[in-house]
Coordinates of C-alpha atoms in Angstrom, one line a residue:
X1 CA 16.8 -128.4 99.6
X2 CA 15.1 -128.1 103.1
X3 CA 15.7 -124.6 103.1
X4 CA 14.4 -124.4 99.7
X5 CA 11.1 -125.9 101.0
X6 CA 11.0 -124.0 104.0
X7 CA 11.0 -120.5 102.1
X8 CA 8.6 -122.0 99.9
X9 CA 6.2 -122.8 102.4
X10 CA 6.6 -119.5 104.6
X11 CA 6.0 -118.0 100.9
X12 CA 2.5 -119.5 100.4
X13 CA 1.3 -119.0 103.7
X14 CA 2.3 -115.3 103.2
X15 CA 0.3 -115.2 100.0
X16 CA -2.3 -117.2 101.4
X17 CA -2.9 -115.3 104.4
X18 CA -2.0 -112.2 101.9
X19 CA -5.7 -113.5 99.9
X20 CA -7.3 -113.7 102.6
X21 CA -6.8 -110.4 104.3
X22 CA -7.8 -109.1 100.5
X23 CA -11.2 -110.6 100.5
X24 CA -12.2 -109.9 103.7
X25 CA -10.7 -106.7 104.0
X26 CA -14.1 -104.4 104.5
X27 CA -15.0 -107.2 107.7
X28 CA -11.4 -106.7 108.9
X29 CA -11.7 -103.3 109.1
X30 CA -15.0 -103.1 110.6
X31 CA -13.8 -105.1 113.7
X32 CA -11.2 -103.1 114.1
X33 CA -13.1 -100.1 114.3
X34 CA -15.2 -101.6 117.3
X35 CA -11.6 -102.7 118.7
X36 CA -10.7 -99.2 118.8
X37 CA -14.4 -97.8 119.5
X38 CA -13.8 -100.3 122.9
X39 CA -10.4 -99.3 123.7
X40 CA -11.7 -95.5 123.3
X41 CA -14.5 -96.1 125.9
X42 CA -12.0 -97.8 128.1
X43 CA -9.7 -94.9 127.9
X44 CA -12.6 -92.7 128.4
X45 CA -13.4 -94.4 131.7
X46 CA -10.0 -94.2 133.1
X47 CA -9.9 -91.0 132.6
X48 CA -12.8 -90.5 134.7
X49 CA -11.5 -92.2 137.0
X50 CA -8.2 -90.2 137.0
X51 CA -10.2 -87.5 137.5
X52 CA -12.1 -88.8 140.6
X53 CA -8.6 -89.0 142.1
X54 CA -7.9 -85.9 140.9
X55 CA -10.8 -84.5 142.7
X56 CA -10.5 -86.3 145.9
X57 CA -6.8 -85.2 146.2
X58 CA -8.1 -81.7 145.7
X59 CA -10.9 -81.9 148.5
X60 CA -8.2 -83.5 151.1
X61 CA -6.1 -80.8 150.4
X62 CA -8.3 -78.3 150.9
X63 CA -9.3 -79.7 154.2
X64 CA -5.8 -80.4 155.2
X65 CA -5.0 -76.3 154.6
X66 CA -8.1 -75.6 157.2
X67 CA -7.1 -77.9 159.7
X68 CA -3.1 -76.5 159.5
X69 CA -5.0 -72.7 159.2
X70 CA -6.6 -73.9 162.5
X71 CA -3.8 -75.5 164.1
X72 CA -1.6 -72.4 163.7
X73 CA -4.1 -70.3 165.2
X74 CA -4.5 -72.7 168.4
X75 CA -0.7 -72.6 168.8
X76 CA -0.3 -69.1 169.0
X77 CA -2.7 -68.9 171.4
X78 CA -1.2 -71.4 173.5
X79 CA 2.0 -69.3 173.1
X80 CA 0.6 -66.6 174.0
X81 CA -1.4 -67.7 177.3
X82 CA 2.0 -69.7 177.9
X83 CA 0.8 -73.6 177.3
X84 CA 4.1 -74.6 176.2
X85 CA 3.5 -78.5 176.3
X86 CA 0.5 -77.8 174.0
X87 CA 2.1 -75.3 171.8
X88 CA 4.7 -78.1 171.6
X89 CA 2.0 -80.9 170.2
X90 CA 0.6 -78.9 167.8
X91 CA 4.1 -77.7 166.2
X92 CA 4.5 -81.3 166.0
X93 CA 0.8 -82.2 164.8
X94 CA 1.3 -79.1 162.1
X95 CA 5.0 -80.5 161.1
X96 CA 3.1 -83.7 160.5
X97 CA 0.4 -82.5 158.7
X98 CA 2.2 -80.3 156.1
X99 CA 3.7 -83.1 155.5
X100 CA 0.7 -85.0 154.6
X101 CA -0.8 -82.0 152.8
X102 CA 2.7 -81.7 150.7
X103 CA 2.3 -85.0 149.5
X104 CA -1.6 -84.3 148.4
X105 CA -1.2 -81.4 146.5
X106 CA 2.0 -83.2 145.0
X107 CA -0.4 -86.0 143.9
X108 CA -3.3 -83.6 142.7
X109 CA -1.0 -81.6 140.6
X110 CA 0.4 -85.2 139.1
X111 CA -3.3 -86.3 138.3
X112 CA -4.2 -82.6 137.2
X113 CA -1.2 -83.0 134.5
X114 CA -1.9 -86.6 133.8
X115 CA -5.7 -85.9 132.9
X116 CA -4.6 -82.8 130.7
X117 CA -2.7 -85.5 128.5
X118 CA -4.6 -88.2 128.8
X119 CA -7.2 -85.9 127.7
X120 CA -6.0 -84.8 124.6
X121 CA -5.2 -88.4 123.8
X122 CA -8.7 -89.1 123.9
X123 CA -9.6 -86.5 122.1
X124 CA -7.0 -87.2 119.1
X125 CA -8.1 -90.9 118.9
X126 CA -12.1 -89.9 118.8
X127 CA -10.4 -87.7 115.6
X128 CA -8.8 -90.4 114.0
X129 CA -11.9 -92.9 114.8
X130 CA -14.3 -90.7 113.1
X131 CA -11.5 -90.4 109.9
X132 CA -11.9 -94.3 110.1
X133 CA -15.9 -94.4 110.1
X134 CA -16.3 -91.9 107.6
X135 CA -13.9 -93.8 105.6
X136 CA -14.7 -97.2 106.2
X137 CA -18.8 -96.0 105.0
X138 CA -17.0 -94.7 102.0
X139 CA -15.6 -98.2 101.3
X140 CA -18.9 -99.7 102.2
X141 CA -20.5 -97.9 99.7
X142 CA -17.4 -98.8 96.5
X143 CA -18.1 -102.1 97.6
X144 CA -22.0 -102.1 97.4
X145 CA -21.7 -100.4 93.7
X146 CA -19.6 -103.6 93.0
X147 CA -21.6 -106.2 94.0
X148 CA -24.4 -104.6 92.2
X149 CA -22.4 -104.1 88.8
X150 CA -21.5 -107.9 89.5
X151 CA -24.9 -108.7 90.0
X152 CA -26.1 -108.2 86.4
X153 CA -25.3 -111.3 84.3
X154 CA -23.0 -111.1 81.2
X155 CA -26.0 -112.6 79.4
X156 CA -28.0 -109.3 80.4
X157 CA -25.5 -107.5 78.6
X158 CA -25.3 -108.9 76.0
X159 CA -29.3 -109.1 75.1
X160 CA -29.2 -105.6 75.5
X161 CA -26.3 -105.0 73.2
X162 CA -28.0 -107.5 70.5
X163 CA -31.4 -105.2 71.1
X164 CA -29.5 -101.8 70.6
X165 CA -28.4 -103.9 67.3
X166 CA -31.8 -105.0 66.4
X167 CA -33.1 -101.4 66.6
X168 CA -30.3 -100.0 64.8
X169 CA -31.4 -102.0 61.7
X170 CA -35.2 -101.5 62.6
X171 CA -35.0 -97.8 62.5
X172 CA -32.6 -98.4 58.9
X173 CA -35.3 -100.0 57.4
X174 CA -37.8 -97.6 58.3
X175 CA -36.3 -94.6 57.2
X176 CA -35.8 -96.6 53.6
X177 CA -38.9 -97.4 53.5
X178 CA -39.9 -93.5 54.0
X179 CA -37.5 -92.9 51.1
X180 CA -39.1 -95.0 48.7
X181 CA -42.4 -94.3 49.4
X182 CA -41.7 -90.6 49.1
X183 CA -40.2 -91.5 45.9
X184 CA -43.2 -93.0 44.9
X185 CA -45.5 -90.4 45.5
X186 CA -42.9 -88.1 43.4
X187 CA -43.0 -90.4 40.4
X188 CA -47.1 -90.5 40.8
X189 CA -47.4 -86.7 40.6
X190 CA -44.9 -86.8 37.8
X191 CA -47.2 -89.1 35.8
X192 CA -50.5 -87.7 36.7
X193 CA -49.0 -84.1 35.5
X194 CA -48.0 -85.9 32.2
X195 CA -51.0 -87.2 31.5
X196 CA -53.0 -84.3 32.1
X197 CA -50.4 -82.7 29.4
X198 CA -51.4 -85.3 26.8
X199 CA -55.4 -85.0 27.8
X200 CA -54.9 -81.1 26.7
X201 CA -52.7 -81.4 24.0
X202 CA -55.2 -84.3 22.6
X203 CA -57.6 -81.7 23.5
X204 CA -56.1 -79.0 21.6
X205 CA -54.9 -77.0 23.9
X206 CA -51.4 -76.4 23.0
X207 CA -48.7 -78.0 21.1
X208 CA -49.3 -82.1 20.8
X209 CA -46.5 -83.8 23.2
X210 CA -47.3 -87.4 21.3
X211 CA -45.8 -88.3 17.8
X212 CA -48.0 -91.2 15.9
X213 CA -46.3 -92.9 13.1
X214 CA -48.4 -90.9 10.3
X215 CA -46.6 -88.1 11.4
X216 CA -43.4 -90.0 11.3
X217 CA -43.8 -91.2 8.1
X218 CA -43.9 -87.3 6.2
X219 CA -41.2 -86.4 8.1
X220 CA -39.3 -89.2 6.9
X221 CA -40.3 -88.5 3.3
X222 CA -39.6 -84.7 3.7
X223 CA -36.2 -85.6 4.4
X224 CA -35.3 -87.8 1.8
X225 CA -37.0 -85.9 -0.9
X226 CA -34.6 -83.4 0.2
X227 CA -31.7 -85.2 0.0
X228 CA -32.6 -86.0 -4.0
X229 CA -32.7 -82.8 -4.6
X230 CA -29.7 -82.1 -3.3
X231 CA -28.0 -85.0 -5.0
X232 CA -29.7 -83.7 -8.1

């Protein structure tokens, strides 16, 4: 049971701290960013001074080759005017000092080679820092567009779906109305053209287009006067 609780627990806290890395993600990233901006400085700055070192190695043991260059030269001379005691010091003086000068240009070639890599360390991490920005702007601005889209109420949409609606039926209702008042100015003409036919034809001009019930009448009578006859 006690272990049963203890994973439990170390399960929550994972998910906890799990939610909380999620939502504060973009801020997370951001300090890390400066943390590496910092460190990159840093490394920037001893590799400066690396490369004071570097440089003071290099000016000792340029010295240090003039002064043996000098040295040698003395010797011989002493040799050769027969100063043994101070041919003897400076063999022992230029013993010494290659030495010395052995160990510098040991040192400057270890600096040379450790600013060369340090170097393109630098120069790799600026690469991948700049990746980061660019990246982390590009987040920024995902995160920006969704605050904004969660910035318009649901309400907003709505109203504007129930307005898309309302216009819907608006422009419906105009373009029946435009139908039945075409329609009506159809069936106007029509009429007026009709009556004008019965003002002539009253008129006498051309056939009659009305029947009156006189009319009907001798037809009527015509027709069953022939049917007598025929019955007849």
């Amino acid at each position: 049971m006690f272990k049963m609780m203890s994973t439990l627990i170390r399960g929550r806290t994972f998910d906890v701290a799990e939610a909380f890395a999620d939502t504060n993600t973009i801020s997370i990233l951001r300090q890390q960013l400066r943390d590496a901006a910092d460190g990159l400085s840093s490394a920037k700055r001893s590799v400066a001074v690396v490369m004071a070192y570097a440089a003071r190695e290099k000016k000792l043991a340029e010295k240090q080759a003039v002064q043996l260059a000098d040295l040698e030269a003395r010797a011989l001379e002493a040799i050769r005017l027969g100063h043994d005691a101070l041919a003897s010091d400076a063999a022992a003086a230029i013993a010494e000092l290659e030495k010395e000068h052995a160990a510098t240009t040991k040192a400057h070639t270890h600096y040379t080679a450790e600013i060369a890599k340090l170097r393109d360390q630098v120069a790799l991490s600026e690469q991948r820092l700049r990746t980061l920005q660019r990246g982390k702007q590009i987040a920024d601005a995902v995160q920006h567009t969704h605050k904004l889209r969660g910035s318009i109420p649901n309400g907003v949409l709505a109203s504007l779906r129930d307005a898309e609606a309302t216009l819907e039926r608006l422009r419906e209702r105009q373009s029946h109305a435009e139908e039945v008042e075409i329609a009506m100015v159809e069936m106007t003409a029509s009429s007026s053209a009709e009556q004008v036919v019965e003002r002539l034809a009253e008129a006498g001009c051309g056939a009659s287009v009305t029947t009156d019930a006189d009319k009907v009448l001798k037809r009527l009578q015509a027709k069953a006067a022939g049917a007598s006859d025929s019955v007849s």
